[in-house]
Amino acid sequence: MTTYRHLFSPLRLRTVELPNRVVVPPMVQCRPILSAEGLAWYRRLARGGAGMIIVEATGVPLFGKELTPRTLKPLVDILHSHGGAAAIQLFPIPFGQTADLNALGTADVQVMVERFGLAARICLEAGFDAVEPHGAHGYLLNQFFMPDKNRRTDRYGSSAEGRQQFALEIVRRIREAAEDRLLVLYRHTPVGEAYGIDDSLPFAERLVEAGVDVLDISPARHLVPADRAEPFARALTVPVIAVGGMDDPVAAEEALAAGRCALVAVGRQMIADAQWPAKVRDGREGEIRRCVKCNAKCYGHIRERKPVSCAVWKTDEVLAAVEDGRP
Ligand SMILES: Cc1cc2nc3c(=O)[nH]c(=O)nc-3n(C[C@H](O)[C@H](O)[C@H](O)COP(=O)(O)O)c2cc1C
C-alpha cells in the first residue's frame, strides 16, 4: 500500500492547523450557498476530510445583506465538521455579472476595496478561517493586472505597479479589517502575454508583503493539467497551492515531496467522489469513483446555469442528502 506521508502531513498557518494538504478549491455550484441544497453540497464535500474547503466565488456586495455572521454560521459549522479549515472566495461583484474595468471610476474601485474589508470582517465573525480574493481566470480582478486589458490612467492602471494596485489594496484592507485573525489566500492565474510567470513573480512577492498567507496558482482551464505552482513555490516564503489535474494521488504526493507546492487542490474529482481524501488516506484508492474530465455536468451546467452535478453519479447526491434530512 502506498503511503502518502506528505499529502497527509498537517500544516500550521498562523493559528490554523490544516490536518492535511488537500484543498477543495472554490467551485460555483449554482445553488444558493445557504439553501438546504447548498448546505448539503458543502456537507458532502466536508465529509471527505480535506484539510481546507474554499467556498465558491461569492460577490462582496452580498455581505452585510443576506450574508451576515449569523446566516453564514451554519455553513462554517458544516465546513468545520470533519476537521478541515473553512475558507471562502471573494469576488468583487456578484458572481455571474460583468463590469468593464476601464469604465469604472476611481471611487467605484475604492468602494469595492471597502466591500472586501467588510466581507472579511463578516467572515471572521462567522468563524471562517480564511478568505480568498479571486484574482484569477481572466475575471475582473485578474484583468486589472493585464496590460492588454487595463487602459486606465488613474492609480489603478498606467504602469505595472498601477495594475497591481487594486489587488494590493484589497489584501491590505482585508488585513486591516481582520487583523491577524484570518488567513488571506489569493488566487492568481499566471498565464498570458506580458502577464505570465515572469511578471507574476514580483506581483506575488508584493502580495505577500501586503499580507497574503497562501498563494493559490490556478492556470487557465484549457491548460489543465498544468501545475504552474512550482516557480512560485520556489521563490516565495509562503505556501503555494497547485491546482489543475492534481487528483492523481501519486503525482500529488510527488509534487509535495519535491517542494513544487505545499498544498494540492482537487476540484472536479471531489465533485465526482467527495470521499477522495478519506479513500486515499485509508488505502482505498481502488474504491475512488473517478472523474472522467468530461466537464458535462460541472462546467456544462454552469454554462446552462443549472445546479452542478456529475456525469458519474448514479443519482443526484445533493438531492439525496437533502431528502435524507442531512443537514
Ligand atoms: C463546477 C466548477 C466551478 C468552478 N468555480 C470556480 C470558482 O468559483 N472560482 C474559481 O476560482 N475557480 C472555479 N473553478 C475552477 C476550480 O477551482 C479549479 O481551479 C479547476 O476545476 C481545476 O481543478 P481540477 O482539475 O482539480 O478540477 C470551478 C471549476 C468547476 C469544475
Coordinates of C-alpha atoms and ligand atoms in Angstrom, one line a residue, residues 25-28 56-57 89 95 134 137 187 218 224 243-246 265-269 271 293 298-299 302 308, ligand 1:
P25 CA -10.9 24.7 -4.5
P26 CA -13.7 27.2 -4.9
M27 CA -16.4 25.8 -7.2
V28 CA -19.6 27.6 -8.2
E56 CA -17.2 29.2 -4.2
A57 CA -16.8 32.7 -5.7
Q89 CA -13.6 33.0 -2.2
F95 CA -20.6 36.3 -9.5
H134 CA -10.5 35.8 -6.8
H137 CA -9.2 33.1 -14.7
R187 CA -5.9 33.1 -6.4
S218 CA -4.7 28.4 -10.9
V224 CA -5.2 21.7 -17.4
V243 CA -4.4 23.3 -8.9
G244 CA -5.5 21.7 -12.2
G245 CA -5.5 17.9 -12.7
M246 CA -3.8 17.3 -9.3
A265 CA -6.3 21.5 -4.8
V266 CA -8.6 18.7 -6.0
G267 CA -11.7 20.1 -7.8
R268 CA -13.7 18.1 -10.2
Q269 CA -12.6 14.8 -8.7
I271 CA -17.4 16.5 -7.2
K293 CA -13.0 15.1 -17.1
C298 CA -19.9 20.6 -13.8
Y299 CA -18.7 23.3 -16.3
I302 CA -22.6 26.4 -15.1
V308 CA -23.8 21.5 -10.8
Ligands
LIG1 C1 -18.1 23.4 -11.4 C2 -16.9 24.3 -11.3 C3 -17.0 25.6 -10.7 C4 -15.8 26.4 -10.5 N1 -16.0 27.6 -9.9 C5 -14.8 28.3 -9.6 C6 -14.9 29.4 -8.7 O1 -16.0 29.8 -8.1 N2 -13.8 30.1 -8.5 C7 -12.6 29.7 -9.0 O2 -11.6 30.4 -8.8 N3 -12.5 28.6 -9.8 C8 -13.6 27.9 -10.0 N4 -13.5 26.7 -10.7 C9 -12.1 26.2 -11.0 C10 -11.6 25.2 -9.9 O3 -11.5 25.9 -8.7 C11 -10.3 24.5 -10.3 O4 -9.3 25.5 -10.4 C12 -10.4 23.7 -11.6 O5 -11.6 22.9 -11.5 C13 -9.2 22.9 -11.9 O6 -9.0 21.9 -10.9 P1 -9.4 20.4 -11.2 O7 -8.6 19.9 -12.4 O8 -8.9 19.6 -9.9 O9 -10.8 20.3 -11.4 C14 -14.6 25.9 -10.9 C15 -14.5 24.6 -11.5 C16 -15.6 23.8 -11.7 C17 -15.5 22.5 -12.3

